[in-house]
Coordinates of C-alpha atoms and ligand atoms in Angstrom, one line a residue:
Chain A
X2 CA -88.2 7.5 -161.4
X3 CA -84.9 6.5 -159.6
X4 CA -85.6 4.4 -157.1
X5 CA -83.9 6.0 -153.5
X6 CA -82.1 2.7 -151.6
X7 CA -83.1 4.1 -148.0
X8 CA -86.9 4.0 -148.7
X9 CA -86.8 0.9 -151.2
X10 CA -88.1 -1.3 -148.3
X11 CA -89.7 -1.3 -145.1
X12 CA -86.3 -2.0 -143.3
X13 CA -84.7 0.6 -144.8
X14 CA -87.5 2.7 -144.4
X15 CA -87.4 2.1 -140.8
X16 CA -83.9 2.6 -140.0
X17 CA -84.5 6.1 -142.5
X18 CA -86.7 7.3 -140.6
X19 CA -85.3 7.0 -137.2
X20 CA -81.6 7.9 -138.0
X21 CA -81.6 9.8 -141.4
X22 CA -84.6 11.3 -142.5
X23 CA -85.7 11.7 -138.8
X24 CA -87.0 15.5 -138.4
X25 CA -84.8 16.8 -135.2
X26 CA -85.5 19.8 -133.3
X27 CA -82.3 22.4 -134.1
X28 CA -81.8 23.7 -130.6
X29 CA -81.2 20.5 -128.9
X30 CA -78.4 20.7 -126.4
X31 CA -75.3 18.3 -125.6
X32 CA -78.0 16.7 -123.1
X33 CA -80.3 15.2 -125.4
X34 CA -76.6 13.1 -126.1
X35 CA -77.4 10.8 -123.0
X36 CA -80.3 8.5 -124.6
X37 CA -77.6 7.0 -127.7
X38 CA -75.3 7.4 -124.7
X39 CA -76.9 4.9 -122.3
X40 CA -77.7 2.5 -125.0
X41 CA -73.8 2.4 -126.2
X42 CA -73.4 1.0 -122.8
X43 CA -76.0 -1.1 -123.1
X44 CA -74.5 -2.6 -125.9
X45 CA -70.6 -2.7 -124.4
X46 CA -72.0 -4.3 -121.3
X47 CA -73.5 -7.1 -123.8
X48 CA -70.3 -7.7 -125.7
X49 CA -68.4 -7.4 -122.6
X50 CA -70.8 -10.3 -120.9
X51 CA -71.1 -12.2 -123.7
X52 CA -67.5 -12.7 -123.4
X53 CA -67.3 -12.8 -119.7
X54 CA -69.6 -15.8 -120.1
X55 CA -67.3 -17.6 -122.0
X56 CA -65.4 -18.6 -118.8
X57 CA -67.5 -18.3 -116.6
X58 CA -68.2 -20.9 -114.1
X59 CA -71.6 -20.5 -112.1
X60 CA -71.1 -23.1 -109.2
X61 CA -70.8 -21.6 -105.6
X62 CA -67.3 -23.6 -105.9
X63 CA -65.7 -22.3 -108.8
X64 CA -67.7 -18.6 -109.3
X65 CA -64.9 -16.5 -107.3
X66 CA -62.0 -18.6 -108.7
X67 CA -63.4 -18.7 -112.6
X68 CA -63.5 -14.5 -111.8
X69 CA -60.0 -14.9 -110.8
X70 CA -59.1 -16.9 -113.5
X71 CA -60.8 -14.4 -116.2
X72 CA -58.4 -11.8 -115.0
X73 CA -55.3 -13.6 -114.9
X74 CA -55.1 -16.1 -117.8
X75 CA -57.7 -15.8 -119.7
X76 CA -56.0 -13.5 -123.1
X77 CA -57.2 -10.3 -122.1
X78 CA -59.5 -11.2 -119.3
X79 CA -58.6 -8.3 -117.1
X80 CA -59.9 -5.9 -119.8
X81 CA -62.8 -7.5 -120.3
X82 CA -63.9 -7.7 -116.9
X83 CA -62.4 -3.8 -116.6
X84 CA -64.4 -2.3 -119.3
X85 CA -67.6 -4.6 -117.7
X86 CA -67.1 -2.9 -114.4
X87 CA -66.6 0.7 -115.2
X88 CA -68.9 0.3 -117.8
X89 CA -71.8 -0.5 -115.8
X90 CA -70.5 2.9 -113.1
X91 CA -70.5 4.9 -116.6
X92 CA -74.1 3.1 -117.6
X93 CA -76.1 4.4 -114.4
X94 CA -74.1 7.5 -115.1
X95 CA -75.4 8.4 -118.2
X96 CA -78.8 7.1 -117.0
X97 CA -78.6 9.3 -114.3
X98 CA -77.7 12.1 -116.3
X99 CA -80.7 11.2 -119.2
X100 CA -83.4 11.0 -116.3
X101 CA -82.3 14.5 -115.2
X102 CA -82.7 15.6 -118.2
X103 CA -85.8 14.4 -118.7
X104 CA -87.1 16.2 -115.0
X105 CA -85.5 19.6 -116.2
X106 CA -87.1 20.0 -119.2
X107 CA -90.6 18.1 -118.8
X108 CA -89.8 15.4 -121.4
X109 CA -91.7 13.5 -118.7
X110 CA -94.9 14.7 -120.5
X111 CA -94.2 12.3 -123.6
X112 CA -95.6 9.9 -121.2
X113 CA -95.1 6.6 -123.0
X114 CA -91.3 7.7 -123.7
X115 CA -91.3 8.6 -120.0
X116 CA -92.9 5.0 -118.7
X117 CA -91.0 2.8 -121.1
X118 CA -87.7 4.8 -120.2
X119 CA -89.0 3.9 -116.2
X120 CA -89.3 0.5 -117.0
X121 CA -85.9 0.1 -118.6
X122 CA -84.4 2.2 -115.2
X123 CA -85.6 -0.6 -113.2
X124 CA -84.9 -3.1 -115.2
X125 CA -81.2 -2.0 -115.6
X126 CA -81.4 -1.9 -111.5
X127 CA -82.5 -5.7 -111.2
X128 CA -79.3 -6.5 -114.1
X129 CA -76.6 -4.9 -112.3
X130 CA -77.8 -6.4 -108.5
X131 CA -77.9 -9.7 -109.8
X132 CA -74.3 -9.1 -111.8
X133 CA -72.9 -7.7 -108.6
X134 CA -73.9 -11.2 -107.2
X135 CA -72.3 -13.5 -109.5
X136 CA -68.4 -13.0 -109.0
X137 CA -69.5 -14.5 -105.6
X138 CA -67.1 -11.9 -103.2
X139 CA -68.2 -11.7 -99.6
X140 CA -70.2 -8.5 -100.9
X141 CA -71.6 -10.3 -103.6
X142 CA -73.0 -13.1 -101.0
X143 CA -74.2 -10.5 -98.4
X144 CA -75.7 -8.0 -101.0
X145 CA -77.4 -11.0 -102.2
X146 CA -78.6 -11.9 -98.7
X147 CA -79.6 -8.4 -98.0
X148 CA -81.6 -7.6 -101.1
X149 CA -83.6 -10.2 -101.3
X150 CA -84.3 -10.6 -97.9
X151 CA -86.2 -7.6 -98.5
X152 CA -89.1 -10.1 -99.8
X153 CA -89.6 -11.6 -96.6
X154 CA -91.2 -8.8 -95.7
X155 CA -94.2 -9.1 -98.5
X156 CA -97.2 -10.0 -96.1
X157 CA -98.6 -13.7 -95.7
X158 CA -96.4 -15.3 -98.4
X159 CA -93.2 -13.2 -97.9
X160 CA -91.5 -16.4 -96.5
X161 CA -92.4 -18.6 -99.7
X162 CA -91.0 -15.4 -102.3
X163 CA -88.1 -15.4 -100.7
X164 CA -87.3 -19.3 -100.6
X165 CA -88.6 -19.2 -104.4
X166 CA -86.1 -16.8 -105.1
X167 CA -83.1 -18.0 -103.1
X168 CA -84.2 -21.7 -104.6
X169 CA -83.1 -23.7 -101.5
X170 CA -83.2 -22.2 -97.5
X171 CA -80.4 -19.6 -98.1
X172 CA -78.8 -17.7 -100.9
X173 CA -76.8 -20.5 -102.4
X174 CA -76.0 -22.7 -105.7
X175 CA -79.0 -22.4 -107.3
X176 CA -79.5 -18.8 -106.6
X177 CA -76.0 -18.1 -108.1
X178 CA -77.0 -20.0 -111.3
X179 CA -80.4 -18.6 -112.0
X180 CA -79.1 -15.1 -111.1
X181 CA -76.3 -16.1 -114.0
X182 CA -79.7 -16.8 -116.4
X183 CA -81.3 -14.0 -115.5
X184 CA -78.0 -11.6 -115.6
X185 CA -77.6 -12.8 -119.3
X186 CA -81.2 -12.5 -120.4
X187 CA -82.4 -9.3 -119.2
X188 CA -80.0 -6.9 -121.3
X189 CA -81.2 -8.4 -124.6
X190 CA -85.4 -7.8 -123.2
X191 CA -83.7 -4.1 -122.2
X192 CA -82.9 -4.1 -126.0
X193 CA -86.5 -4.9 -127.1
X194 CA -87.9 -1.8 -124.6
X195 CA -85.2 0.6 -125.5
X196 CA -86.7 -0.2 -129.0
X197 CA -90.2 0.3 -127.9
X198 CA -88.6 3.4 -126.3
X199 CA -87.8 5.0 -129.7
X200 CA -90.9 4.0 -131.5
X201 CA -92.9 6.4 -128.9
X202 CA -90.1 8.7 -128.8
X203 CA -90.1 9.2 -132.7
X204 CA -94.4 9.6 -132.1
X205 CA -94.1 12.6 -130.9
X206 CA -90.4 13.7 -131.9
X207 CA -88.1 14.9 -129.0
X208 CA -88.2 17.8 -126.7
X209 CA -86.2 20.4 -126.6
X210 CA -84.5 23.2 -124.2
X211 CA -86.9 25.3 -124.2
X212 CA -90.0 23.7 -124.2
X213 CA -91.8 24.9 -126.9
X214 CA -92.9 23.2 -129.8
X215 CA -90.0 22.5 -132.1
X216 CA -91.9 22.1 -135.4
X217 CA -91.4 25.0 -136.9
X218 CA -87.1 24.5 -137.0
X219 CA -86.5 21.0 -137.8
X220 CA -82.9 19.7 -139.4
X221 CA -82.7 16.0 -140.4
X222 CA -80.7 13.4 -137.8
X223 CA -78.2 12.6 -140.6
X224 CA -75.9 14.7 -140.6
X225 CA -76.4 16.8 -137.9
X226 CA -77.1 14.6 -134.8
X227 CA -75.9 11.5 -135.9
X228 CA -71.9 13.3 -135.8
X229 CA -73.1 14.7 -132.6
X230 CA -74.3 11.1 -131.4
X231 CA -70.7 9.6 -133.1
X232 CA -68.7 12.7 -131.3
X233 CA -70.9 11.6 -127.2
X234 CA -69.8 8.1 -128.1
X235 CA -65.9 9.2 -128.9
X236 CA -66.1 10.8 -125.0
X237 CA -68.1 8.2 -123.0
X238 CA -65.4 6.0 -125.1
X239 CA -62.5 7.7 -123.9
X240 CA -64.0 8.0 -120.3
X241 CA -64.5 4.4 -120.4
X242 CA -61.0 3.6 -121.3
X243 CA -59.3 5.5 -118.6
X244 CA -61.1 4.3 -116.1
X245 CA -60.7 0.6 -116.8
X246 CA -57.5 0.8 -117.7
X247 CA -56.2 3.4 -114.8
X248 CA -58.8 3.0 -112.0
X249 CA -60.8 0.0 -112.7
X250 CA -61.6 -1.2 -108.9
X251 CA -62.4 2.5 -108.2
X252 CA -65.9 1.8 -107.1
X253 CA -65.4 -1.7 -106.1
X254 CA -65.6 -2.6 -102.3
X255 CA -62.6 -4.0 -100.6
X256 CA -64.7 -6.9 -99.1
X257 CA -65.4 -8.3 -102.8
X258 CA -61.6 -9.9 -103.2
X259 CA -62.6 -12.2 -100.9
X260 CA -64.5 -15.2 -101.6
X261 CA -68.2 -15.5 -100.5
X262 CA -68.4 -16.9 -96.8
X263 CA -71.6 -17.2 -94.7
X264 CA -70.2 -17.5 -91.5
X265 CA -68.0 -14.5 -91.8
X266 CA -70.5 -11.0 -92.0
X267 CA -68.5 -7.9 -93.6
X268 CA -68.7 -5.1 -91.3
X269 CA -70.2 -3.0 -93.4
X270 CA -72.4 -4.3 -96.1
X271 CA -73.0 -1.7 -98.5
X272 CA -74.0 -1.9 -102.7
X273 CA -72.3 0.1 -105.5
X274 CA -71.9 3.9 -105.5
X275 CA -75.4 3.9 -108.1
X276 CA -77.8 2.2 -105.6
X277 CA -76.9 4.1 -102.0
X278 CA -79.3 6.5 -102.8
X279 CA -82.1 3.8 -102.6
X280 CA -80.2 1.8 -99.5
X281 CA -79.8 5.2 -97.6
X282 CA -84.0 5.8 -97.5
X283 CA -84.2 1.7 -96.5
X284 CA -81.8 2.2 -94.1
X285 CA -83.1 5.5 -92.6
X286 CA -86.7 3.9 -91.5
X287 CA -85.9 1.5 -88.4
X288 CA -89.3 -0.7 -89.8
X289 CA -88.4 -3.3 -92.5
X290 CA -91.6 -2.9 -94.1
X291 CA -92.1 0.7 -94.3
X292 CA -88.3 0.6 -95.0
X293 CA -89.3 -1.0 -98.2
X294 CA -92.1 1.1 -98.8
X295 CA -89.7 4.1 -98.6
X296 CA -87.6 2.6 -101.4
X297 CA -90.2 1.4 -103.8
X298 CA -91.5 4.7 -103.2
X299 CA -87.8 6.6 -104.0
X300 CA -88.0 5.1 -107.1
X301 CA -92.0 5.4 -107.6
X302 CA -91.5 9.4 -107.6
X303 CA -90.7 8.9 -111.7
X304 CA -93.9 7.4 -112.3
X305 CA -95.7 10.2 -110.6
X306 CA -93.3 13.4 -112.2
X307 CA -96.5 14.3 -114.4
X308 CA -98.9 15.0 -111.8
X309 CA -96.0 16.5 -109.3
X310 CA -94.7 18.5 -111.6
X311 CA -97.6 21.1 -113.4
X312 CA -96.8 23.8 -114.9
X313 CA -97.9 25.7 -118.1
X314 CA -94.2 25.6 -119.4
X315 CA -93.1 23.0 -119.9
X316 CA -89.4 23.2 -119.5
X317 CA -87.7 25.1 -116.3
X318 CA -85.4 26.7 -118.4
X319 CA -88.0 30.0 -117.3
X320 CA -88.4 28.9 -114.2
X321 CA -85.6 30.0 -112.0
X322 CA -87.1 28.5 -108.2
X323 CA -88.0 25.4 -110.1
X324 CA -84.4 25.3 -111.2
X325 CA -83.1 25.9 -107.8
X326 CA -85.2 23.2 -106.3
X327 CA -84.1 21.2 -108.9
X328 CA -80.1 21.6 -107.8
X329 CA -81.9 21.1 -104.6
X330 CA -82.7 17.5 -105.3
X331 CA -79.7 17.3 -107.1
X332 CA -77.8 18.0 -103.8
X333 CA -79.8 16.4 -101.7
X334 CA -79.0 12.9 -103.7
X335 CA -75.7 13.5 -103.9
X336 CA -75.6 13.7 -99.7
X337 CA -78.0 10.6 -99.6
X338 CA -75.6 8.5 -101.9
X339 CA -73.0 9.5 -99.6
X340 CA -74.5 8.8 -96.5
X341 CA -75.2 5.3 -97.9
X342 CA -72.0 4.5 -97.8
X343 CA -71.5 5.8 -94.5
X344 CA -71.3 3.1 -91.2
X345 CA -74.8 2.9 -89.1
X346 CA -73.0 5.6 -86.4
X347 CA -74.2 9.0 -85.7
X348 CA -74.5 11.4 -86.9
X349 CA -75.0 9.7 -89.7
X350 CA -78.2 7.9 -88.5
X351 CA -79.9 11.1 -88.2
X352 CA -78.7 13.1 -90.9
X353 CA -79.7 10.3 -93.7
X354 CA -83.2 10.0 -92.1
X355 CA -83.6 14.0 -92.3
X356 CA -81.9 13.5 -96.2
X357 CA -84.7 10.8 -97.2
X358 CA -87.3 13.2 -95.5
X359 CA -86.0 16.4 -97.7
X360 CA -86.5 13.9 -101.0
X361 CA -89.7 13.0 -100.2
X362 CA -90.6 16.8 -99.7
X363 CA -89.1 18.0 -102.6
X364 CA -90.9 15.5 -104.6
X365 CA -94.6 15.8 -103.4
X366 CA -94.3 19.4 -101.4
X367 CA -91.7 21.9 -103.5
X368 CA -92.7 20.5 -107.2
X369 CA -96.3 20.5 -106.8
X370 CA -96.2 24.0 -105.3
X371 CA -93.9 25.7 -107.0
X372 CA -94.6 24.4 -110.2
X373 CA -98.1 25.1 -110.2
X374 CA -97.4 28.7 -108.5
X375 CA -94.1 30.0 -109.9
X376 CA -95.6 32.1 -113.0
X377 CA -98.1 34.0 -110.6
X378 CA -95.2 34.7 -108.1
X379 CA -93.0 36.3 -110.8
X380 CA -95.9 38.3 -112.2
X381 CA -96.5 39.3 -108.6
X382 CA -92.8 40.3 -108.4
X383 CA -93.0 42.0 -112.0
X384 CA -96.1 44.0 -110.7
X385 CA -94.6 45.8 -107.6
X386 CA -90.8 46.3 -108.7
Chain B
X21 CA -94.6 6.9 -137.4
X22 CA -94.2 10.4 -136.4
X23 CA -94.2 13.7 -138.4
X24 CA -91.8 13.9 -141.8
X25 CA -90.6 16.9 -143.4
X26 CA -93.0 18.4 -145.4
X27 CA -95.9 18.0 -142.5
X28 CA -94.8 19.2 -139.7
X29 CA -96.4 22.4 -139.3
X30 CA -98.3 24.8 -141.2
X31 CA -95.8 27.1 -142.6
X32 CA -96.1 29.4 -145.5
X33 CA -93.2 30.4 -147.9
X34 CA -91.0 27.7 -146.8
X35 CA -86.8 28.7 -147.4
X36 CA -85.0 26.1 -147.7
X37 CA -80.6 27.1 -148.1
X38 CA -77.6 25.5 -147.5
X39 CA -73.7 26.7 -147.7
X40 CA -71.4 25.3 -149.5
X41 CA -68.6 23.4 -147.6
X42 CA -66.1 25.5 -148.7
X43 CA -67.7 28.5 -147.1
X44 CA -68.7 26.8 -143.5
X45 CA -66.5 28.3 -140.5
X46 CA -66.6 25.6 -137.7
X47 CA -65.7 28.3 -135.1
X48 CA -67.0 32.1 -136.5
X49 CA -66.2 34.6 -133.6
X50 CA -64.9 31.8 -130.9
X51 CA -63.2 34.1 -129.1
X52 CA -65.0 37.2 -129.2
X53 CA -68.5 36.2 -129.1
X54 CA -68.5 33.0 -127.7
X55 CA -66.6 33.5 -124.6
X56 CA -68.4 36.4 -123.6
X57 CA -71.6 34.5 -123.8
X58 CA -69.9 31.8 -122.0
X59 CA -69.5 34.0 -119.1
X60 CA -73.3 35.7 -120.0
X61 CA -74.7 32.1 -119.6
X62 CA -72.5 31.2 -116.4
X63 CA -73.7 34.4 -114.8
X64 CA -77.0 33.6 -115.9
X65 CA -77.0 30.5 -113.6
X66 CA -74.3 30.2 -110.9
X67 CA -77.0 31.7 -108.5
X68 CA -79.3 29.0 -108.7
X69 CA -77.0 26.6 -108.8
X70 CA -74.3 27.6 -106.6
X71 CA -76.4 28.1 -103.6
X72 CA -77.7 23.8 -103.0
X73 CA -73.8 23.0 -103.7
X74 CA -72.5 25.3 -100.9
X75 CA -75.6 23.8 -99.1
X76 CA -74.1 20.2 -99.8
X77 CA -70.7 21.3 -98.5
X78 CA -71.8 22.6 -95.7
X79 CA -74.0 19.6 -94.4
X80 CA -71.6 16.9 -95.4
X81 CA -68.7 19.1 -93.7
X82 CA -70.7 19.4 -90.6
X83 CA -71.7 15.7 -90.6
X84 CA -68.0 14.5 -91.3
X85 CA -66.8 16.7 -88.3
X86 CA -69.5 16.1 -85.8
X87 CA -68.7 12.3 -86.8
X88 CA -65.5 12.7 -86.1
X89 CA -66.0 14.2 -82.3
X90 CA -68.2 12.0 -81.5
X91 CA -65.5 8.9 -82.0
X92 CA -63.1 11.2 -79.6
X93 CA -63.1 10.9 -76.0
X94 CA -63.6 14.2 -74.2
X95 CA -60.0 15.5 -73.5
X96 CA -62.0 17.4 -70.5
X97 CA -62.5 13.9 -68.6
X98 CA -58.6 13.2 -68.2
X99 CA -57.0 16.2 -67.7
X100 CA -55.7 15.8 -64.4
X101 CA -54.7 12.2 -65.7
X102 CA -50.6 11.5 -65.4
Ligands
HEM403 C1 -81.4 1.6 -121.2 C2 -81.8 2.8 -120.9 C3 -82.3 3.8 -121.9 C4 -82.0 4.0 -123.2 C5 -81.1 3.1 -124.1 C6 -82.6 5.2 -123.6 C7 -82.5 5.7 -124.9 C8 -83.1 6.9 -125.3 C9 -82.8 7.6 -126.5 C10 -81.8 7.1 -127.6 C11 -83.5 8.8 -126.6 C12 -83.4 9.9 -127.6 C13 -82.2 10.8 -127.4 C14 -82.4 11.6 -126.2 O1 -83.3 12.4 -126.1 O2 -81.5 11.5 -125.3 C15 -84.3 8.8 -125.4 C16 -85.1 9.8 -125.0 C17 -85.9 9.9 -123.9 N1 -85.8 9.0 -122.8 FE1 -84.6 7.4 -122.7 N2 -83.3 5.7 -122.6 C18 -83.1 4.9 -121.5 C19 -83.7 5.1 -120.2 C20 -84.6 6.1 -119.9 C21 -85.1 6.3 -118.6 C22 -84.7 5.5 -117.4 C23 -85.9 7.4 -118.7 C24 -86.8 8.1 -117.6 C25 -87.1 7.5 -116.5 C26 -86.0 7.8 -120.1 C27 -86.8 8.8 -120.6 C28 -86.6 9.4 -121.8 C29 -87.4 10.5 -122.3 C30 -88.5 11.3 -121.5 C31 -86.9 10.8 -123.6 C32 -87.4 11.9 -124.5 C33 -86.5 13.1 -124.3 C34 -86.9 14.3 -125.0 O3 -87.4 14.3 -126.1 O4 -86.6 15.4 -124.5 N3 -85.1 7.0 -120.8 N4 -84.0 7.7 -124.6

């Protein structure tokens, strides 16, 4: 018997039966594109670091300059630190996008995918703060300042976390260089759980559009998907290009081309475009602590989709007031993010606390109910029309 | 790990085909089937999702504008002001 070279050894065997030989549903749409998406950024944002990191300097004297320096003599410098920036805009984009996903069509009920893909979302969150920190602008210092201030509000020992963190009385030298360690070391233990990711992804097999169960139509990966993974990766490519190289400070704030100074507090501290979501609910409760809890709860609402979401479809592709809620919350963050960025003025003050308020009901009042109610309302509609 | 072809489900008188490169259209009926159902599809949706958008534009064009009178001074104060 001829001996077949991708299932002569358990390597191959491995990489066969997660790329080649994998059994696919056939009706997966463009959408089911964003998971091979996000980790190509995962891995640009690791060659693009890596080679940041090669000059970079992490002292609280030399951080903003070494920056400057990286852009204007290092060879190439400016395109490294380009592709870096956008890239990480494009990353939460696609993770964005993949979580969505993931809400529309109840992919949330592989629940080890779903928890392992919430763990890598925050973890991705902690990388990109503590990047954001480490060219050492005046919005890296105060974003610094801001964030992990939040700790102090921990009862009893909320003074000690944050003078662990900070590693002195302030944000300072040895916060810049362990945020430096951490920065690098996170990414490759986001590798290790996007791994774990696929192993309970490729458990159950993935989702599909409509919900149902996909076993009955299966093509393998190779050819079908992988081209369609390899065509995703030639757009988020070209995407990724023209923005570093025709609008790379499009998201970056003014206030970060100049360097980190304590004394001097930016009018408007704000964090990047992908986080204003989160700082809009903070900012909307006037109580620091029940501030917090607002934001660990934003973010909490992914851990509890399977019990707020209950249906006996799965996907809402048949569920057209689950759909509109869903554009609904769609909306809804789009206005928070924006109010984020907003000053602390009215109306704005009002109109993000009324925003976090409609997320929160979305999330534990209109899922809950019309998930769990939508089928008997159509049937009552079919009944009488 | 996971279900391979062969197990997947219970299926009887399995069919397995393909089609020979040479006959494989990339595009079959583009125009005349596929944009129709392109606009089938957009009909399908644009009332569930068009609604929360005009929603959006409506509350950040109210907030932007109320924002914006509020910064003003009320022209009514000063009008008998040289
Ligand atoms: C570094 C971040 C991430 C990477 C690299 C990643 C990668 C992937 C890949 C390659 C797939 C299979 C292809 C696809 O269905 O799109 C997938 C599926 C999935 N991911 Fe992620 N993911 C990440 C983050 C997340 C997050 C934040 C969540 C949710 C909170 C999540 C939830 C899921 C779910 C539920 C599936 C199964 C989808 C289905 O079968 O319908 N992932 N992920």
């Amino acid at each position: 018997m001829t001996k077949i070279f991708r299932k002569s050894n358990p390597l191959n065997k491995m990489i066969n039966s997660s790329l080649i030989d994998l059994p696919s549903p056939s009706n997966i749409s463009y959408l089911w594109n964003f998971g091979s998406l996000t980790g190509l950024c995962l891995a640009l944002q690791i060659i693009s670091g890596l080679l940041l990191t090669m000059h970079f300097s992490p002292s609280i004297n030399l951080a903003f300059d070494s920056t400057v320096h990286i852009v204007r003599d290092v060879y190439g410098g400016w395109f490294i630190r380009n592709v870096h920036i956008s890239g990480a805009s494009l990353f939460f984009t696609c993770m964005f996008i993949h979580i969505g996903r993931g809400i529309y069509y109840g992919s949330f009920k592989n629940l080890k995918t779903w928890y392992s893909g919430v763990i890598l979302f925050i973890l991705s969150m902690l990388t990109a703060f503590l990047g954001y920190v480490l060219p050492w602008g005046q919005m890296s210092f105060w974003a610094a300042t801001v964030i992990t201030n939040l700790l102090s509000a921990v009862p009893m020992m909320g003074g000690t976390l944050v003078e662990t963190v900070w590693g002195g009385y302030s944000v300072g030298d040895p916060t810049l260089k362990r945020f430096l360690v951490l920065h690098f070391l996170m990414p490759f233990s986001m590798i290790a759980v996007s791994l774990i990711h696929l192993v309970f992804l490729h458990e159950t097999g993935s989702n599909n559009p409509m919900g149902i169960n996909p076993n009955m139509d299966k093509i393998p990966f190779h050819p079908y998907l992988s081209f369609k993974d390899i065509l995703g990766f030639s757009f988020l490519l070209t995407f990724l290009i023209t923005f570093s190289l025709l609008l790379p400070y499009l998201t970056t704030d003014p206030d970060n081309f100049s360097p980190a100074n304590s004394m001097v507090t930016p009018p408007h501290i704000k964090p990047e475009w992908y986080f204003l979501f989160a700082y809009s609910i903070l900012r909307a409760i006037p109580n620091k602590l029940a501030g917090i809890i607002a934001l660990v709860m934003s973010l909490s609402v992914l851990l509890l989709m399977p019990i707020l979401i209950r249906s006996n479809k799965r996907s809402m592709t048949f569920m057209p007031l689950m759909q509109v809620t869903f554009w609904l919350m769609v909306c809804n963050f789009i206005f928070l993010s924006w109010l984020g960025a907003m000053p602390l003025e009215p109306p704005f003050i009002l109109m993000s606390q009324i925003s976090s308020f409609i997320y929160f009901f979305i999330f534990f009042v209109m899922f809950p109910l019309i998930s769990r109610n939508e089928d008997k309302i159509l049937e009552f509609h079919a009944m009488y029309s | 790990m996971g279900k391979t072809f062969g197990q997947l489900a219970y299926i009887r008188h399995i069919i397995t085909f393909s089609l020979s490169p040479f006959e494989q259209r990339a595009f079959p009926n583009f125009f005349s089937n596929g944009f129709p159902n392109l606009v089938r599809r957009f009909r399908g949706q644009i009332f569930r999702i068009g609604p929360p958008f005009a929603l959006l534009y409506i509350a950040f064009d109210w907030t932007t504008k109320t924002h914006q009178a509020l910064l003003r001074k009320n022209p009514a104060d000063y009008i008998n002001d040289e």
